Coordinates of C-alpha atoms and ligand atoms in Angstrom, one line a residue:
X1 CA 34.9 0.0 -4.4
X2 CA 33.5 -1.0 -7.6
X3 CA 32.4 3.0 -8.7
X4 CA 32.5 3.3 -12.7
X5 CA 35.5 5.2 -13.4
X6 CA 35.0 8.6 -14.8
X7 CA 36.3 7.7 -17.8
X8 CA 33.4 5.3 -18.3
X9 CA 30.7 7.1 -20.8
X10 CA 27.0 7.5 -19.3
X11 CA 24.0 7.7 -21.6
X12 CA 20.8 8.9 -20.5
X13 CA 17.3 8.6 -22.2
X14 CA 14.8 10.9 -21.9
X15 CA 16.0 15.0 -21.2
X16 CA 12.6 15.6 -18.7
X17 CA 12.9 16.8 -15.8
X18 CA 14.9 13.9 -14.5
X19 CA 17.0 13.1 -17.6
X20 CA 18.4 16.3 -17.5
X21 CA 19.1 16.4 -13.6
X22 CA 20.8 12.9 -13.9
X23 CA 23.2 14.4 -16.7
X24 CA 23.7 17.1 -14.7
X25 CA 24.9 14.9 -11.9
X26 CA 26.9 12.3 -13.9
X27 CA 29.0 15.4 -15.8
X28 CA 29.3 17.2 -12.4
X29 CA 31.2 14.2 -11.4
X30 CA 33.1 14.2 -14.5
X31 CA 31.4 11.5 -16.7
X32 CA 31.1 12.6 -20.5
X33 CA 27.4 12.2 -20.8
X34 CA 25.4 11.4 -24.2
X35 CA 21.5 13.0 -23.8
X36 CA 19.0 11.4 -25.6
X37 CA 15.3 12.3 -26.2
X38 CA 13.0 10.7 -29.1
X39 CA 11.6 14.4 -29.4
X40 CA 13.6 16.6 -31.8
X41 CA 15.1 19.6 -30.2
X42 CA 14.7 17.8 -26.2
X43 CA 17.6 16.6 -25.7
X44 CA 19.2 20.5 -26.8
X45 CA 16.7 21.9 -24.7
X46 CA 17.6 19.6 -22.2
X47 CA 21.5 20.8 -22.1
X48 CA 19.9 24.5 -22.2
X49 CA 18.2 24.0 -19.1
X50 CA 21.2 22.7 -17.1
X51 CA 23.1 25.4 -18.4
X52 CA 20.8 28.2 -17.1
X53 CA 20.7 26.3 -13.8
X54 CA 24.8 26.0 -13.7
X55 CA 24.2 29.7 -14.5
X56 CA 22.5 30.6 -11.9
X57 CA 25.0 28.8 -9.8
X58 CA 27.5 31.0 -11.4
X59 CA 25.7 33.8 -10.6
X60 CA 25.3 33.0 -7.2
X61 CA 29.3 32.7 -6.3
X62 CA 28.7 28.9 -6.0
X63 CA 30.3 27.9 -9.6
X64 CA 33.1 28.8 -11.2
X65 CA 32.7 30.1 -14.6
X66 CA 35.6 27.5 -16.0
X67 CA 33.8 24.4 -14.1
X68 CA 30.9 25.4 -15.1
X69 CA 31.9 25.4 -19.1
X70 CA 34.0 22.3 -18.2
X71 CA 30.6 20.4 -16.7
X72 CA 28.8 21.7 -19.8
X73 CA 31.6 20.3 -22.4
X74 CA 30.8 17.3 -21.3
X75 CA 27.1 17.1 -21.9
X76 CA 26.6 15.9 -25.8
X77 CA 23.1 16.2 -27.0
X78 CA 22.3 13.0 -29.6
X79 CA 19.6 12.2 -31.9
X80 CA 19.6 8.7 -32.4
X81 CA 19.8 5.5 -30.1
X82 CA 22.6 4.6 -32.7
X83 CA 24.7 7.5 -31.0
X84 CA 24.6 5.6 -27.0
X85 CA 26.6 2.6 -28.3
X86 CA 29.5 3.4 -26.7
X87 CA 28.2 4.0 -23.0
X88 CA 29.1 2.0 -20.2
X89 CA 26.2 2.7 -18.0
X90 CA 23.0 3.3 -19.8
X91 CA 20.0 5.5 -17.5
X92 CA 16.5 5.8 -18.9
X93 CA 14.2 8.4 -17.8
X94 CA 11.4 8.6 -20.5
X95 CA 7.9 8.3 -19.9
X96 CA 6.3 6.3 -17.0
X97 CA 5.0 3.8 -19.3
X98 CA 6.1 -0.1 -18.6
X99 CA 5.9 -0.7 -22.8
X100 CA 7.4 2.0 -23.9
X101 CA 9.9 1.6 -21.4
X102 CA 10.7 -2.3 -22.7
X103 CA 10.8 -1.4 -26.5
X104 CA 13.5 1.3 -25.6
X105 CA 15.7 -1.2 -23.2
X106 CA 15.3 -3.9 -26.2
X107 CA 16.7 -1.3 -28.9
X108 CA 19.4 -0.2 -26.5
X109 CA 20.4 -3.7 -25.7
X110 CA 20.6 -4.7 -28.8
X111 CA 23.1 -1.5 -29.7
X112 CA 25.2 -1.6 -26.1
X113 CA 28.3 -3.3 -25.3
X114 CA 28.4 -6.7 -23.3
X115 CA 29.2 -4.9 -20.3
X116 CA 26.8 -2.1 -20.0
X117 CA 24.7 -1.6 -17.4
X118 CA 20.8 -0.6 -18.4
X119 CA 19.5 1.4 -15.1
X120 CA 16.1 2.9 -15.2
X121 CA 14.8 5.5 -13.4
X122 CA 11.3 4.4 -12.7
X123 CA 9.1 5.4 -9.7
X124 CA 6.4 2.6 -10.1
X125 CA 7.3 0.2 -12.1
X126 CA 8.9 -3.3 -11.7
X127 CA 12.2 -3.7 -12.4
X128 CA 11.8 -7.2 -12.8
X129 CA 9.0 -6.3 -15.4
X130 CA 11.2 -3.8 -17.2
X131 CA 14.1 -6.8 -17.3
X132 CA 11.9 -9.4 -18.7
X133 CA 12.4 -8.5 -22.0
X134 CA 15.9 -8.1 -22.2
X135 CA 18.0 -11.2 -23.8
X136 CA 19.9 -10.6 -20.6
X137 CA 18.1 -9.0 -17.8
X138 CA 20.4 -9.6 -15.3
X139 CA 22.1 -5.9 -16.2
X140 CA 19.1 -4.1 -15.8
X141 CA 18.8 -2.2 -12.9
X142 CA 17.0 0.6 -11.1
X143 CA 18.7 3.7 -10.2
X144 CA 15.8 6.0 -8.6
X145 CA 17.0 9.3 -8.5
X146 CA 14.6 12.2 -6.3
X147 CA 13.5 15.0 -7.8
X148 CA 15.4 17.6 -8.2
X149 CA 18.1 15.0 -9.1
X150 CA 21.0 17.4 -8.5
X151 CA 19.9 18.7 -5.1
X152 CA 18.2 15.5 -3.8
X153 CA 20.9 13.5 -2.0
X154 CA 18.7 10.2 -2.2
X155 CA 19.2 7.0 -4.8
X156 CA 17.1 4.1 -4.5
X157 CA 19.6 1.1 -6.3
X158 CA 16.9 -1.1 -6.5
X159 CA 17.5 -5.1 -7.6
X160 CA 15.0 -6.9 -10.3
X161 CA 14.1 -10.4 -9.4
X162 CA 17.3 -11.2 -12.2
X163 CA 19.7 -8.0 -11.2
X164 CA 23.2 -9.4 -10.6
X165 CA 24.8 -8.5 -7.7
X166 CA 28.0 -7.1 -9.3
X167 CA 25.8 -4.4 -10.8
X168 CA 24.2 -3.7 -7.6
X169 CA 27.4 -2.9 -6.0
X170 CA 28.5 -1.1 -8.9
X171 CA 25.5 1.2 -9.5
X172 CA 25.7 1.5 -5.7
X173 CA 29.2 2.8 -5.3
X174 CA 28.9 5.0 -8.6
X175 CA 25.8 6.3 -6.8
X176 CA 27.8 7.2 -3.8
X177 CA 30.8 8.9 -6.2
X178 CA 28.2 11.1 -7.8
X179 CA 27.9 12.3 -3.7
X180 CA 24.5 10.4 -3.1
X181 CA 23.5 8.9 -0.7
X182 CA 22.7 5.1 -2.3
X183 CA 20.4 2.4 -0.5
X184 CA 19.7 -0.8 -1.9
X185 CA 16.3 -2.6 -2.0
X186 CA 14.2 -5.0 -3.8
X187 CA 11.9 -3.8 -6.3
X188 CA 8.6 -4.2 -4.9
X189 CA 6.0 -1.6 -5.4
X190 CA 7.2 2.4 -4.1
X191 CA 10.6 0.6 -3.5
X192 CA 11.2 2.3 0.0
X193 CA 10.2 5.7 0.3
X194 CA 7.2 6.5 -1.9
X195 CA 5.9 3.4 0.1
X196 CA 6.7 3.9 3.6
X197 CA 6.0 7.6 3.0
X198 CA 2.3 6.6 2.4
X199 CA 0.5 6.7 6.0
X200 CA 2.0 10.6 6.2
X201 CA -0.9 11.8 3.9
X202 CA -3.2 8.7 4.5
X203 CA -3.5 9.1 8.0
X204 CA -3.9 12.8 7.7
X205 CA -6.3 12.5 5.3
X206 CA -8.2 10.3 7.3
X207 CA -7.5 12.5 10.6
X208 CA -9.2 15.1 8.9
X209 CA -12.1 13.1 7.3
X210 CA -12.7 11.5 11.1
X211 CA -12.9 15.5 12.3
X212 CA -10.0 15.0 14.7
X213 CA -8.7 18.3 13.6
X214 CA -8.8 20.9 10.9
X215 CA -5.8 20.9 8.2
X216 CA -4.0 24.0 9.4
X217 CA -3.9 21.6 13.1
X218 CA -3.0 18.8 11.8
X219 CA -0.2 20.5 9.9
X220 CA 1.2 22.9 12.6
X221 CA 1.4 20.3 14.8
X222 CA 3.0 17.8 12.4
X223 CA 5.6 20.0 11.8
X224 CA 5.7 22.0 15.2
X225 CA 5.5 19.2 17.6
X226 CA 6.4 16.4 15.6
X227 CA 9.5 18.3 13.8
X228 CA 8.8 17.3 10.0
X229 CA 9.9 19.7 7.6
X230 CA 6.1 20.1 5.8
X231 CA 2.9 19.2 7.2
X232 CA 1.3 16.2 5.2
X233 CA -1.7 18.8 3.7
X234 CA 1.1 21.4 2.3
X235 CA 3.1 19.0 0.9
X236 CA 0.5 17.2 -1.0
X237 CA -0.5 20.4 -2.5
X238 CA 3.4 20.9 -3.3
X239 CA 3.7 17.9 -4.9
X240 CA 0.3 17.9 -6.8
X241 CA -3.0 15.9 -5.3
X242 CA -2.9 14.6 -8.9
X243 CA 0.3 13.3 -8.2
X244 CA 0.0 12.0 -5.0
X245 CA -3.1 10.1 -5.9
X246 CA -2.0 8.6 -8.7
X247 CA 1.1 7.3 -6.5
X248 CA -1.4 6.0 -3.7
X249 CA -3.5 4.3 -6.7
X250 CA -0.8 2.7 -8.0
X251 CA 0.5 0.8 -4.8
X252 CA -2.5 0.2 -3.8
X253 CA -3.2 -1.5 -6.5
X254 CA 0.5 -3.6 -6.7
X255 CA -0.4 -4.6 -3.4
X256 CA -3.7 -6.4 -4.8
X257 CA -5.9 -3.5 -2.8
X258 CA -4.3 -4.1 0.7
X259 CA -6.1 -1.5 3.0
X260 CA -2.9 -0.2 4.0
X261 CA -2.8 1.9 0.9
X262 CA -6.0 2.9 0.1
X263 CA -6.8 6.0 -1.3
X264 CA -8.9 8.3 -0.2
X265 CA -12.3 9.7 -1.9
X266 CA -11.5 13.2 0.0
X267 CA -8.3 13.3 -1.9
X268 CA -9.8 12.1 -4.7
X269 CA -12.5 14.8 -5.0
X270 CA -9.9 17.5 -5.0
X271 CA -8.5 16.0 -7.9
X272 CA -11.8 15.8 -9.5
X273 CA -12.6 19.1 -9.0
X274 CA -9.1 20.1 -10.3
X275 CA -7.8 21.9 -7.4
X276 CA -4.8 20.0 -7.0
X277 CA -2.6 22.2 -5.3
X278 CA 0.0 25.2 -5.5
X279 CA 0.2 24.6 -9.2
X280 CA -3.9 25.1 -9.7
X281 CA -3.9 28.0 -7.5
X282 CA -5.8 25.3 -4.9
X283 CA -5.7 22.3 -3.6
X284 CA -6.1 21.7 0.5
X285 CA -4.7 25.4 0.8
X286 CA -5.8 29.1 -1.0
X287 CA -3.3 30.4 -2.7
X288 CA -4.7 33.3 -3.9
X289 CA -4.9 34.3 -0.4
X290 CA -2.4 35.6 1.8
X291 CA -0.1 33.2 3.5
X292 CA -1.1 33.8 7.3
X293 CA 2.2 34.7 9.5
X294 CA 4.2 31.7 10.6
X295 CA 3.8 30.6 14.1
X296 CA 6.7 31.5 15.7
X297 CA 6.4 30.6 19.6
X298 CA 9.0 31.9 21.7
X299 CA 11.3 30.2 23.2
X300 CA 13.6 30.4 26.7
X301 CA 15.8 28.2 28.2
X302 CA 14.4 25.1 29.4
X303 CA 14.8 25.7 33.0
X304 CA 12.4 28.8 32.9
X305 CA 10.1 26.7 31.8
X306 CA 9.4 23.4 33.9
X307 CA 6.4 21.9 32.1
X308 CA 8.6 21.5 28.8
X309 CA 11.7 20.3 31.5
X310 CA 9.1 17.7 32.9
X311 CA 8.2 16.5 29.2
X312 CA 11.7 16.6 28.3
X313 CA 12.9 14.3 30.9
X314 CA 9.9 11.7 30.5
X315 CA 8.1 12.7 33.4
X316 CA 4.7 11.8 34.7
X317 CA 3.3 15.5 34.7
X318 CA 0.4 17.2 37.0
X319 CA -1.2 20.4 36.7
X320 CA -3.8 21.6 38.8
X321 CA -4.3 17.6 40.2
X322 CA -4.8 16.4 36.6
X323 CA -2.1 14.0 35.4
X324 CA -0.9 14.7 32.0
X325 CA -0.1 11.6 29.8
X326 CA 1.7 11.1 26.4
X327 CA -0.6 9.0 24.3
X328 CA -0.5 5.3 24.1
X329 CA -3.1 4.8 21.7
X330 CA -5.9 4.8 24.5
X331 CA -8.7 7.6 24.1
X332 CA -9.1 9.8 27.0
X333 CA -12.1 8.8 27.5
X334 CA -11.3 5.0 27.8
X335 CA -7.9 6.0 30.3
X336 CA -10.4 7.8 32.3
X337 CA -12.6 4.7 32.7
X338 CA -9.3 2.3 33.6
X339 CA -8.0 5.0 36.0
X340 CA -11.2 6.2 37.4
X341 CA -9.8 9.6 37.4
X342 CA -9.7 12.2 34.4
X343 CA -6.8 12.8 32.1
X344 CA -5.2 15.0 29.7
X345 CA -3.2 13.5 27.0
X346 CA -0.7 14.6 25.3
X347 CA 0.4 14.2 21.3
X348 CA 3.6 12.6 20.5
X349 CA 6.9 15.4 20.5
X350 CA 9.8 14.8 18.3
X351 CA 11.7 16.3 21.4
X352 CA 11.1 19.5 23.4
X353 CA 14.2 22.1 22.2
X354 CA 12.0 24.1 19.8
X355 CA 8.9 23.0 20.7
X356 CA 6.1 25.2 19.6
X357 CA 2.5 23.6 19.8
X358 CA 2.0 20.5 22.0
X359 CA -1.9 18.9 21.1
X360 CA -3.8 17.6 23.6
X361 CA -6.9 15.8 24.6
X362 CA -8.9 15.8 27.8
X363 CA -11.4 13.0 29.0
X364 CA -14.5 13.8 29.8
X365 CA -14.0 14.2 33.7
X366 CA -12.0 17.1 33.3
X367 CA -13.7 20.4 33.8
X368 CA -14.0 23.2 31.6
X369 CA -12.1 25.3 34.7
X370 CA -9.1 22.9 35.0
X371 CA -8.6 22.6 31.3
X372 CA -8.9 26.6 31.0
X373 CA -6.1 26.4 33.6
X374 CA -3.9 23.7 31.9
X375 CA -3.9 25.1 28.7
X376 CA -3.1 28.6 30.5
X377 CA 0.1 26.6 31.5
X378 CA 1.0 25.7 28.9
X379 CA 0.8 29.1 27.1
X380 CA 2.6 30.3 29.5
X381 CA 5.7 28.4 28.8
X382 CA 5.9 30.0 24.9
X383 CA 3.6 26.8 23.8
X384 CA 0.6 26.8 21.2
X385 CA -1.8 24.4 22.0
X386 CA -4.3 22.3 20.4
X387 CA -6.9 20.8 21.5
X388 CA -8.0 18.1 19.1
X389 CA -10.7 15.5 19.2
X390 CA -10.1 12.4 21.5
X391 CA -9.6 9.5 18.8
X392 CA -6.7 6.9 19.4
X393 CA -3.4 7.9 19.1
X394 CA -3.4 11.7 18.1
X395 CA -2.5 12.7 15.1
X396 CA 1.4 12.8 15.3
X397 CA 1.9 9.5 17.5
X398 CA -1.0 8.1 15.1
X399 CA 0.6 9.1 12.0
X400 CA 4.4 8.3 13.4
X401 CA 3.3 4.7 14.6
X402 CA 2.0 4.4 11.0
X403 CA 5.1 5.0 9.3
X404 CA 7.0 2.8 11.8
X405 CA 4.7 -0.3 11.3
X406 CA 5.1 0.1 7.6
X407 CA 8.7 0.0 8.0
X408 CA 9.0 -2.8 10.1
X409 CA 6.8 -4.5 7.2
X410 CA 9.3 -3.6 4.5
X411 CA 12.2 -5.1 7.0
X412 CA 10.0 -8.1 6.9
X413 CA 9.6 -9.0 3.6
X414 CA 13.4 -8.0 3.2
X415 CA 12.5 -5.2 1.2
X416 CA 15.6 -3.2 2.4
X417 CA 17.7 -3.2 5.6
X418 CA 17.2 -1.0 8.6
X419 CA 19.7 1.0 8.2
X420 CA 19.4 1.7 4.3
X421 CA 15.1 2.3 5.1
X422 CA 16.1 4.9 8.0
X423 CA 18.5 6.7 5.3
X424 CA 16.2 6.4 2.9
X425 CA 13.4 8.3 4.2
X426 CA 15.9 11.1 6.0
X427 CA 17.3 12.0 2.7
X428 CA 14.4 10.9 0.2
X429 CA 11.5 13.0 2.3
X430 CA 13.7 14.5 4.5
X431 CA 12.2 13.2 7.6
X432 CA 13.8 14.3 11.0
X433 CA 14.5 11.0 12.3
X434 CA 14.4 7.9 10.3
X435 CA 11.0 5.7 11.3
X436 CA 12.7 2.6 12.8
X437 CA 15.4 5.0 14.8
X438 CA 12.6 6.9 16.0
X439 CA 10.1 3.4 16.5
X440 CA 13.2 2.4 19.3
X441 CA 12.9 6.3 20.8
X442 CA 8.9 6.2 21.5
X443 CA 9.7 2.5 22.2
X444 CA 8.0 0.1 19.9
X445 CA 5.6 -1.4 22.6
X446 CA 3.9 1.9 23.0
X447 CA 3.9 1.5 18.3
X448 CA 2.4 -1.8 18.8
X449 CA -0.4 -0.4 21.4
X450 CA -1.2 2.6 19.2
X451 CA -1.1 0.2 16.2
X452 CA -3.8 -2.5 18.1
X453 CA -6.2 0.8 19.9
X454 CA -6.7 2.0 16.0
X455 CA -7.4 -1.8 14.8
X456 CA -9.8 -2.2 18.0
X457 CA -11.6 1.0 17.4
X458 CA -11.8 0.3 13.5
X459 CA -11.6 -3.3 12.9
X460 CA -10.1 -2.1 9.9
X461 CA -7.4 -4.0 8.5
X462 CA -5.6 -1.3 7.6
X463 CA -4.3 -1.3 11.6
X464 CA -3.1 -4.6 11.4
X465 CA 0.2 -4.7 13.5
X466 CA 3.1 -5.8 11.2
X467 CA 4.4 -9.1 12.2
X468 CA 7.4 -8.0 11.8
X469 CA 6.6 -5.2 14.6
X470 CA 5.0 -7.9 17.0
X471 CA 7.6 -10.6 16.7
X472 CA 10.8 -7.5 18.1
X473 CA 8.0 -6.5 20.8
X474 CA 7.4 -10.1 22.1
X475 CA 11.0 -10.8 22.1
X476 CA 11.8 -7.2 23.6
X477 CA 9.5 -9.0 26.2
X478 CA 11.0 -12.3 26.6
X479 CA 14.3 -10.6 27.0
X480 CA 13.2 -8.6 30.0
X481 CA 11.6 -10.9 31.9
X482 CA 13.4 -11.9 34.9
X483 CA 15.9 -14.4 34.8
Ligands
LIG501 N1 9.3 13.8 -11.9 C1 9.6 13.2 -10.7 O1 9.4 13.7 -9.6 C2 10.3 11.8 -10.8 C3 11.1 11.4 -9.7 C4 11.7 10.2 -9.8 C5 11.6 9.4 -10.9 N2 10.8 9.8 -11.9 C6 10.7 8.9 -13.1 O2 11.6 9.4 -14.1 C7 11.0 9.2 -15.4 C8 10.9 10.5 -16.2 O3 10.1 11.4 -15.5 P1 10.2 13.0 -15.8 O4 9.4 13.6 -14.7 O5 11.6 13.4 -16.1 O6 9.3 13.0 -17.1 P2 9.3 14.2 -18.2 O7 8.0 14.1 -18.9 O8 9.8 15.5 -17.7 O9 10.4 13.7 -19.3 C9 10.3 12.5 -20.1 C10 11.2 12.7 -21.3 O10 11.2 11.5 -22.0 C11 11.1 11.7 -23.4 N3 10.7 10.5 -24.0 C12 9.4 9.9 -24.0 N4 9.4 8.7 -24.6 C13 10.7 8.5 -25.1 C14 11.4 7.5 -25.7 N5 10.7 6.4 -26.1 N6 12.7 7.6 -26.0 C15 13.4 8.7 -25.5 N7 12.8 9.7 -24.9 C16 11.5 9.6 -24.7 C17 10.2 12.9 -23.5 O11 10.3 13.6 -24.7 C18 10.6 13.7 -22.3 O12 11.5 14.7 -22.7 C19 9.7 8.5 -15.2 O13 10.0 7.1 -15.2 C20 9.3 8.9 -13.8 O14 8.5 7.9 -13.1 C21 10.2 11.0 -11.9

């Protein structure tokens, strides 16, 4: 364990929105914490706002009034980079700005001890870029915090081409004292979760702009059949279509315009036209209006209700003569043509206790009667369903293979291990299962065949199966042929 001790002093630069949650987390664990902001009166303002939120804490029977002053006592507002000199671990949260950035590191390194550390805070930017100025970059560091930094469990320790590994273990560990969760990665563009996070809202966005299915589908059944907390339209509207542009833009362009990551004009427009969300009043969603009631389906115990038991258990399902299938990336209509016999498929379920709304496609063969009476079924076992258009791989299975594919890149390029990227995206974005966990569940040669029907039907390279993805299927393969 190579955690800072709390005796160790901890600087921070920039009292924001992050600044100030990062203090908050470094005095909570007992560091004396100097906050720093080049604006007169921030970095006070800063220490006001965590006191009214350790207030309301207080208020709220969560905080003790004397830990609370004690966590406060701590926190030391300073004007001038002079005033950091004695820290041990330095943590800049200023302005996204990869200039501004390197002036400030410069200044502080030429004021810090020989054994700080310099982290940053950075969402987007290299830390090897940030480092390069530094007359010794192999200190610097990134320690990417989520936002809110006290309540998000989540930090990204990410390594600079230069970054020593001492510092990583130490930034890692002192991470994990503060009570986060720390995964370490390289520093390549959205690190690991703003860039395996990106095919959530891409392929919705494109879902929608296809017509598969409206947003309010396409969210209900994200989160009600494939169990993520927010639906990919709601959440970009939480966290600002601005925002979430400006993040696509940016790896997209790191990445030299790779497909993968390209933006989308639909998303685009909303920014243009300024409705970018619940802080504009609109974005995807109204919110002047109403919110409708949530969909609450009931639920019974899964023996009353044998459809759900069947899907449950992985079984080959029939109603009313029509086999039921869980999508492999195959339209309907193309199934219908191999089997010679209609179909209904099914959308990908995160797993059937609490299942809501199941979305399904028929093939063409299937009558408007049978459907009537399949759908009727399902109702009848407390289920929503939607019926979407038939394009390969759904929307949930579509959007799930997405994510997985993009993490079997990052394993790849030994952007971060399987482990840490499964971690990451529980605790970053909260996901209910982490993408190459849940990659192994669907099984990753039914990934790779959703991954090849959307590069068939598109030729876009934005399917492209990651290597990485191809080379565990083959050998998954290999392995079970007979010996
Ligand atoms: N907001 C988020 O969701 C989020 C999440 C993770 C990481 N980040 C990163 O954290 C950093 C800060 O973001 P934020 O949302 O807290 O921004 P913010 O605008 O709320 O705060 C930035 C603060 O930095 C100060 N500042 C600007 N230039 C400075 C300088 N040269 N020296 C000292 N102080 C300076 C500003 O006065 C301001 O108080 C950025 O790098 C951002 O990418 C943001």
């Amino acid at each position: 364990m190579t955690a800072l001790s709390t005796d160790a002093i901890v600087a921070i630069a920039g009292a924001g929105a992050m600044g100030s949650g990062i203090a908050q987390v470094a005095a909570e664990a007992g560091h004396h914490v100097l906050l720093f902001d080049a604006f007169e009166g921030a970095a006070q303002r800063g220490r006001d706002g965590i006191a009214a939120s350790l207030a309301s804490q207080v208020s709220k029977g969560r905080l003790e009034r004397a830990e609370r002053d004690r966590i406060l006592d701590r926190i030391q507002p300073v004007n001038h980079l002079d005033g950091l000199a004695d820290a041990r671990l330095f943590v800049e949260a200023i302005t996204e700005d990869l200039e501004i950035k390197r002036t400030l590191f410069r200044e502080v390194e030429r004021r810090a001890g020989p054994e700080a550390i310099l982290a940053t805070n950075t969402s987007s930017l290299s830390i090897t870029a940030i480092a390069a100025g530094l007359n010794d970059p192999r200190r610097c560091v990134g320690m990417h915090f989520f936002n809110p930094a006290p309540l998000m469990k989540l930090v990204e320790v990410v390594a600079g081409t230069a970054t020593s590994a001492a510092i990583i273990d130490t930034i890692a560990d002192t991470a994990e004292a503060w009570g986060k969760k720390a995964v370490r990665c390289r520093s390549t563009p959205g690190f690991i979760v703003n860039r395996i996070a990106r095919p959530y809202y891409g392929e919705a966005l494109r879902i929608l702009e296809e017509g598969v299915a409206d947003i309010a589908t396409i969210d209900s059944l994200m989160t009600q059949s494939g169990g993520f907390r927010m639906g990919p339209f709601a959440l970009m509207d939480l966290i600002g279509n601005d925002v979430n542009f400006a993040v696509t833009c940016s790896i997209f362009e790191a990445n030299f315009s790779d497909p993968r990551y390209r933006p989308s004009l639909m998303q685009k427009d909303l920014v243009d036209a300024g409705w970018l969300g619940r802080k504009s009043g609109r974005g995807f969603y109204d919110y002047s209006e109403k919110p409708s009631a949530a969909n609450d389906a009931s639920s019974g115990s899964l023996s009353n209700r044998p459809t759900l038991a069947a899907l449950g258990a992985g079984r080959a399902l029939r109603i009313d003569g029509i086999s039921i299938l869980q999508t492999d990336g195959r339209s309907a209509a193309e199934l219908e043509l191999t089997m010679g016999l209609p179909v209904v498929l099914h959308d990908l379920i995160l797993n059937t206790d609490g299942l809501k709304r199941i979305g399904i496609v028929a093939s063409p063969g299937v009558s408007d009667e049978a459907l009537c009476r399949i759908v009727n079924g399902l109702q009848a076992e407390g289920l929503e369903v939607s019926q979407v258009a038939d394009h390969p791989g759904m929307i949930v299975m579509r959007t799930v293979a997405m994510l997985v594919n993009e993490a079997f890149e990052a394993l790849l390029h030994k952007v971060a291990s399987a482990q840490a990227i499964d971690l990451a995206m529980r605790f970053g974005v909260n996901y209910p299962v982490g993408p190459i966990e849940w990659g192994e569940r669907i099984g990753l040669p039914i990934v790779l065949s959703v991954i090849e029907a959307l590069f068939d039907a598109t030729r876009d390279s934005r399917y492209r199966p990651s290597l990485g993805l191809r080379n565990v299927v083959t050998r998954q393969r290999a392995l079970a042929l007979p010996a």
